[in-house]
PDB file of C-alpha atoms in Angstrom:
ATOM      1  CA  MET A  12     101.257  80.107  80.458  1.00  0.00           C
ATOM      2  CA  ASN A  13      98.955  77.427  82.288  1.00  0.00           C
ATOM      3  CA  LYS A  14      96.702  77.916  85.175  1.00  0.00           C
ATOM      4  CA  ALA A  15      96.988  75.185  87.920  1.00  0.00           C
ATOM      5  CA  LEU A  16      94.812  73.824  90.488  1.00  0.00           C
ATOM      6  CA  PHE A  17      97.337  73.009  93.377  1.00  0.00           C
ATOM      7  CA  ILE A  18      95.607  70.353  95.569  1.00  0.00           C
ATOM      8  CA  ASP A  19      96.648  68.841  99.106  1.00  0.00           C
ATOM      9  CA  ARG A  20      95.584  65.463  99.231  1.00  0.00           C
ATOM     10  CA  ASP A  21      94.961  63.953 102.913  1.00  0.00           C
ATOM     11  CA  GLY A  22      92.005  66.087 104.369  1.00  0.00           C
ATOM     12  CA  VAL A  23      91.137  67.790 100.703  1.00  0.00           C
ATOM     13  CA  ILE A  24      91.395  64.703  98.338  1.00  0.00           C
ATOM     14  CA  ASN A  25      91.087  61.742 100.832  1.00  0.00           C
ATOM     15  CA  LYS A  26      89.565  61.725 104.395  1.00  0.00           C
ATOM     16  CA  GLU A  27      92.179  63.082 107.043  1.00  0.00           C
ATOM     17  CA  LYS A  28      93.368  59.960 108.931  1.00  0.00           C
ATOM     18  CA  ASP A  29      96.544  60.232 110.614  1.00  0.00           C
ATOM     19  CA  TYR A  30      99.499  58.805 107.836  1.00  0.00           C
ATOM     20  CA  VAL A  31      97.258  57.313 105.168  1.00  0.00           C
ATOM     21  CA  HIS A  32      99.501  54.532 103.656  1.00  0.00           C
ATOM     22  CA  HIS A  33      96.888  51.659 102.980  1.00  0.00           C
ATOM     23  CA  ILE A  34      94.710  51.631 100.265  1.00  0.00           C
ATOM     24  CA  GLY A  35      92.030  49.931 102.357  1.00  0.00           C
ATOM     25  CA  ASP A  36      91.931  53.115 104.402  1.00  0.00           C
ATOM     26  CA  PHE A  37      92.328  55.481 101.587  1.00  0.00           C
ATOM     27  CA  GLU A  38      88.840  57.207 101.710  1.00  0.00           C
ATOM     28  CA  PHE A  39      87.886  59.710  98.854  1.00  0.00           C
ATOM     29  CA  LEU A  40      85.933  62.647  99.975  1.00  0.00           C
ATOM     30  CA  PRO A  41      82.677  63.050  98.609  1.00  0.00           C
ATOM     31  CA  GLY A  42      82.261  65.195  95.183  1.00  0.00           C
ATOM     32  CA  ILE A  43      86.180  64.840  94.288  1.00  0.00           C
ATOM     33  CA  PHE A  44      85.752  63.236  91.194  1.00  0.00           C
ATOM     34  CA  SER A  45      82.762  65.631  89.469  1.00  0.00           C
ATOM     35  CA  SER A  46      85.000  68.267  91.027  1.00  0.00           C
ATOM     36  CA  LEU A  47      88.118  67.963  89.463  1.00  0.00           C
ATOM     37  CA  ARG A  48      86.650  66.621  86.125  1.00  0.00           C
ATOM     38  CA  GLU A  49      85.193  70.399  86.133  1.00  0.00           C
ATOM     39  CA  PHE A  50      88.090  71.847  87.137  1.00  0.00           C
ATOM     40  CA  ASN A  51      90.067  70.123  84.498  1.00  0.00           C
ATOM     41  CA  SER A  52      87.437  71.602  81.826  1.00  0.00           C
ATOM     42  CA  LEU A  53      87.708  74.630  83.035  1.00  0.00           C
ATOM     43  CA  GLY A  54      91.457  74.419  81.672  1.00  0.00           C
ATOM     44  CA  PHE A  55      93.251  73.912  85.314  1.00  0.00           C
ATOM     45  CA  LEU A  56      96.251  71.385  85.478  1.00  0.00           C
ATOM     46  CA  ILE A  57      95.445  69.699  88.573  1.00  0.00           C
ATOM     47  CA  VAL A  58      98.609  69.347  90.902  1.00  0.00           C
ATOM     48  CA  ILE A  59      98.450  67.376  93.783  1.00  0.00           C
ATOM     49  CA  ILE A  60     101.272  68.702  96.761  1.00  0.00           C
ATOM     50  CA  THR A  61     101.398  66.515  99.949  1.00  0.00           C
ATOM     51  CA  ASN A  62     103.865  66.314 103.229  1.00  0.00           C
ATOM     52  CA  GLN A  63     104.490  62.814 103.998  1.00  0.00           C
ATOM     53  CA  ALA A  64     106.374  62.948 107.098  1.00  0.00           C
ATOM     54  CA  GLY A  65     104.794  59.626 107.846  1.00  0.00           C
ATOM     55  CA  ILE A  66     107.876  58.398 105.526  1.00  0.00           C
ATOM     56  CA  GLY A  67     110.199  60.358 107.470  1.00  0.00           C
ATOM     57  CA  ARG A  68     109.113  59.590 110.751  1.00  0.00           C
ATOM     58  CA  GLY A  69     109.316  55.652 109.864  1.00  0.00           C
ATOM     59  CA  PHE A  70     105.708  54.847 109.623  1.00  0.00           C
ATOM     60  CA  TYR A  71     105.814  53.666 106.316  1.00  0.00           C
ATOM     61  CA  SER A  72     108.008  53.622 103.237  1.00  0.00           C
ATOM     62  CA  GLU A  73     108.806  55.647  99.916  1.00  0.00           C
ATOM     63  CA  GLU A  74     107.351  52.626  98.333  1.00  0.00           C
ATOM     64  CA  ASN A  75     104.305  52.040 100.267  1.00  0.00           C
ATOM     65  CA  PHE A  76     103.325  55.985  99.490  1.00  0.00           C
ATOM     66  CA  LYS A  77     104.009  55.311  95.602  1.00  0.00           C
ATOM     67  CA  ARG A  78     101.934  51.980  95.745  1.00  0.00           C
ATOM     68  CA  LEU A  79      98.831  54.115  97.234  1.00  0.00           C
ATOM     69  CA  THR A  80      99.468  57.154  94.602  1.00  0.00           C
ATOM     70  CA  LYS A  81      99.627  54.818  91.617  1.00  0.00           C
ATOM     71  CA  TRP A  82      96.309  53.219  93.143  1.00  0.00           C
ATOM     72  CA  MET A  83      94.748  56.671  93.451  1.00  0.00           C
ATOM     73  CA  LEU A  84      95.677  58.236  90.140  1.00  0.00           C
ATOM     74  CA  GLY A  85      94.293  54.884  88.727  1.00  0.00           C
ATOM     75  CA  GLU A  86      91.206  55.625  90.859  1.00  0.00           C
ATOM     76  CA  PHE A  87      91.142  59.341  88.992  1.00  0.00           C
ATOM     77  CA  LYS A  88      91.765  57.914  85.719  1.00  0.00           C
ATOM     78  CA  LYS A  89      88.487  55.579  86.133  1.00  0.00           C
ATOM     79  CA  ASN A  90      86.438  58.560  86.980  1.00  0.00           C
ATOM     80  CA  GLU A  91      88.224  60.389  84.288  1.00  0.00           C
ATOM     81  CA  VAL A  92      89.942  63.391  86.218  1.00  0.00           C
ATOM     82  CA  HIS A  93      93.485  64.251  84.603  1.00  0.00           C
ATOM     83  CA  ILE A  94      96.295  64.651  87.207  1.00  0.00           C
ATOM     84  CA  THR A  95      98.852  66.332  85.360  1.00  0.00           C
ATOM     85  CA  ASP A  96     101.479  65.863  88.888  1.00  0.00           C
ATOM     86  CA  VAL A  97     102.109  64.397  92.325  1.00  0.00           C
ATOM     87  CA  TYR A  98     104.837  66.011  94.693  1.00  0.00           C
ATOM     88  CA  PHE A  99     105.758  64.778  97.531  1.00  0.00           C
ATOM     89  CA  ASP A 100     107.858  65.946 100.711  1.00  0.00           C
ATOM     90  CA  PRO A 101     109.232  63.074 103.244  1.00  0.00           C
ATOM     91  CA  ASN A 102     111.227  65.030 104.983  1.00  0.00           C
ATOM     92  CA  HIS A 103     110.304  66.321 108.915  1.00  0.00           C
ATOM     93  CA  PRO A 104     113.345  68.739 110.377  1.00  0.00           C
ATOM     94  CA  GLU A 105     112.481  67.452 114.025  1.00  0.00           C
ATOM     95  CA  HIS A 106     110.768  64.090 113.730  1.00  0.00           C
ATOM     96  CA  GLY A 107     112.531  62.514 111.018  1.00  0.00           C
ATOM     97  CA  GLN A 108     114.943  59.790 111.091  1.00  0.00           C
ATOM     98  CA  GLY A 109     118.038  59.512 109.207  1.00  0.00           C
ATOM     99  CA  LYS A 110     118.437  60.806 105.827  1.00  0.00           C
ATOM    100  CA  TYR A 111     114.641  62.369 106.490  1.00  0.00           C
ATOM    101  CA  LYS A 112     115.573  64.836 109.354  1.00  0.00           C
ATOM    102  CA  LYS A 113     115.975  68.069 108.025  1.00  0.00           C
ATOM    103  CA  GLU A 114     114.480  71.423 107.075  1.00  0.00           C
ATOM    104  CA  SER A 115     113.318  71.099 102.863  1.00  0.00           C
ATOM    105  CA  TYR A 116     112.329  73.603 100.796  1.00  0.00           C
ATOM    106  CA  ASP A 117     109.611  71.230  99.399  1.00  0.00           C
ATOM    107  CA  ARG A 118     108.298  71.030 102.870  1.00  0.00           C
ATOM    108  CA  LYS A 119     105.097  73.223 103.129  1.00  0.00           C
ATOM    109  CA  PRO A 120     105.155  75.724 104.614  1.00  0.00           C
ATOM    110  CA  ASN A 121     107.760  76.314 101.881  1.00  0.00           C
ATOM    111  CA  PRO A 122     107.042  76.961  98.406  1.00  0.00           C
ATOM    112  CA  GLY A 123     109.564  74.068  96.880  1.00  0.00           C
ATOM    113  CA  MET A 124     106.964  71.653  95.554  1.00  0.00           C
ATOM    114  CA  ILE A 125     104.689  74.392  93.494  1.00  0.00           C
ATOM    115  CA  LEU A 126     107.687  76.243  92.296  1.00  0.00           C
ATOM    116  CA  LYS A 127     109.005  73.018  90.948  1.00  0.00           C
ATOM    117  CA  ALA A 128     105.762  72.291  89.359  1.00  0.00           C
ATOM    118  CA  THR A 129     105.154  76.164  87.827  1.00  0.00           C
ATOM    119  CA  GLU A 130     108.602  75.980  85.965  1.00  0.00           C
ATOM    120  CA  LYS A 131     108.098  72.212  85.068  1.00  0.00           C
ATOM    121  CA  TYR A 132     104.731  73.190  83.530  1.00  0.00           C
ATOM    122  CA  GLU A 133     104.708  77.037  82.810  1.00  0.00           C
ATOM    123  CA  ILE A 134     101.941  77.889  85.580  1.00  0.00           C
ATOM    124  CA  SER A 135     100.641  81.190  85.760  1.00  0.00           C
ATOM    125  CA  LEU A 136     100.577  81.602  89.723  1.00  0.00           C
ATOM    126  CA  ASP A 137      98.662  84.383  89.429  1.00  0.00           C
ATOM    127  CA  ASP A 138      95.650  82.420  87.444  1.00  0.00           C
ATOM    128  CA  SER A 139      96.086  79.068  89.699  1.00  0.00           C
ATOM    129  CA  ILE A 140      94.373  78.018  93.180  1.00  0.00           C
ATOM    130  CA  LEU A 141      95.761  76.648  96.153  1.00  0.00           C
ATOM    131  CA  VAL A 142      93.182  74.154  97.975  1.00  0.00           C
ATOM    132  CA  GLY A 143      94.507  72.890 101.575  1.00  0.00           C
ATOM    133  CA  ASP A 144      93.145  72.056 104.926  1.00  0.00           C
ATOM    134  CA  LYS A 145      96.163  73.188 107.062  1.00  0.00           C
ATOM    135  CA  LEU A 146      97.557  76.586 107.535  1.00  0.00           C
ATOM    136  CA  SER A 147     100.832  75.289 106.318  1.00  0.00           C
ATOM    137  CA  ASP A 148      98.959  74.607 102.915  1.00  0.00           C
ATOM    138  CA  ILE A 149      98.214  78.391 102.549  1.00  0.00           C
ATOM    139  CA  ALA A 150     101.377  79.867 103.552  1.00  0.00           C
ATOM    140  CA  ALA A 151     102.718  77.474 101.008  1.00  0.00           C
ATOM    141  CA  GLY A 152     100.768  78.962  98.531  1.00  0.00           C
ATOM    142  CA  ILE A 153     101.528  82.673 100.078  1.00  0.00           C
ATOM    143  CA  ASN A 154     105.258  81.960  99.938  1.00  0.00           C
ATOM    144  CA  ALA A 155     104.960  80.921  96.179  1.00  0.00           C
ATOM    145  CA  GLY A 156     102.605  83.613  95.189  1.00  0.00           C
ATOM    146  CA  VAL A 157      99.734  81.502  94.230  1.00  0.00           C
ATOM    147  CA  GLY A 158      96.604  83.911  93.352  1.00  0.00           C
ATOM    148  CA  LYS A 159      93.611  82.316  94.460  1.00  0.00           C
ATOM    149  CA  LEU A 160      93.927  80.294  98.182  1.00  0.00           C
ATOM    150  CA  TYR A 161      91.150  78.610 100.091  1.00  0.00           C
ATOM    151  CA  LEU A 162      91.069  76.544 103.484  1.00  0.00           C
ATOM    152  CA  VAL A 163      88.665  73.889 103.533  1.00  0.00           C
ATOM    153  CA  LYS A 164      87.338  73.036 106.994  1.00  0.00           C
ATOM    154  CA  THR A 165      88.254  69.567 107.924  1.00  0.00           C
ATOM    155  CA  GLY A 166      87.930  69.517 111.817  1.00  0.00           C
ATOM    156  CA  HIS A 167      91.526  70.986 112.173  1.00  0.00           C
ATOM    157  CA  ILE A 168      91.127  73.684 115.205  1.00  0.00           C
ATOM    158  CA  ILE A 169      91.905  76.795 113.511  1.00  0.00           C
ATOM    159  CA  GLU A 170      91.218  80.633 114.814  1.00  0.00           C
ATOM    160  CA  LYS A 171      89.491  82.733 112.532  1.00  0.00           C
ATOM    161  CA  GLU A 172      91.944  85.315 113.306  1.00  0.00           C
ATOM    162  CA  ASN A 173      95.059  83.400 112.373  1.00  0.00           C
ATOM    163  CA  ILE A 174      93.569  82.685 108.642  1.00  0.00           C
ATOM    164  CA  PRO A 175      95.416  85.227 106.052  1.00  0.00           C
ATOM    165  CA  PRO A 176      93.262  88.113 104.710  1.00  0.00           C
ATOM    166  CA  LYS A 177      93.483  87.117 101.097  1.00  0.00           C
ATOM    167  CA  CYS A 178      92.523  83.326 102.223  1.00  0.00           C
ATOM    168  CA  LYS A 179      88.876  82.073 101.550  1.00  0.00           C
ATOM    169  CA  LEU A 180      87.620  79.463 104.170  1.00  0.00           C
ATOM    170  CA  VAL A 181      85.580  76.847 102.971  1.00  0.00           C
ATOM    171  CA  ASP A 182      83.465  73.669 103.344  1.00  0.00           C
ATOM    172  CA  SER A 183      84.650  71.727 100.438  1.00  0.00           C
ATOM    173  CA  LEU A 184      86.568  71.568  97.014  1.00  0.00           C
ATOM    174  CA  GLU A 185      82.881  71.641  95.481  1.00  0.00           C
ATOM    175  CA  ASP A 186      82.736  75.054  97.209  1.00  0.00           C
ATOM    176  CA  VAL A 187      85.839  76.151  95.967  1.00  0.00           C
ATOM    177  CA  LEU A 188      84.557  75.302  92.536  1.00  0.00           C
ATOM    178  CA  ALA A 189      81.488  77.193  92.958  1.00  0.00           C
ATOM    179  CA  GLN A 190      83.284  80.420  93.144  1.00  0.00           C
ATOM    180  CA  GLN A 191      85.272  79.996  89.816  1.00  0.00           C
TER     181      GLN A 191
END
């Protein structure tokens, strides 16, 4: 069985901005390349799991998202980081438009993206890590049964008493790496 680092995109890989979908607006966070290279060297598959409600809300298209993702993966490759896969969910149950206005088993806090990757790549959830910047990310990890959960402080207002007991609060992905 493989172990994986399930990682949210906005707020963990890149600076959190409203509905990033242009390459010019995408800003990698400091230390992301070196941290992910180290996770690769520790034998972790790296799986990006990201809600992309901006698609569902009509702010940008799936094609915009895929173009940005292709560029992002190219930047990772240039920096010798291997990303195993990227999963995204474009739906929103309240604010989605047309076919995107629906509940989705893949949309975090639901575990669908994690479970799909787990099946495809034979991942041991007990040996895996999830890193997110919202409580919905952490809830997805709990709902899937991921072994270790980390919440990155990115400016979202989160009351400490709302953080699940098995989740650790960290400043960055580098802090997660230091605990492995």
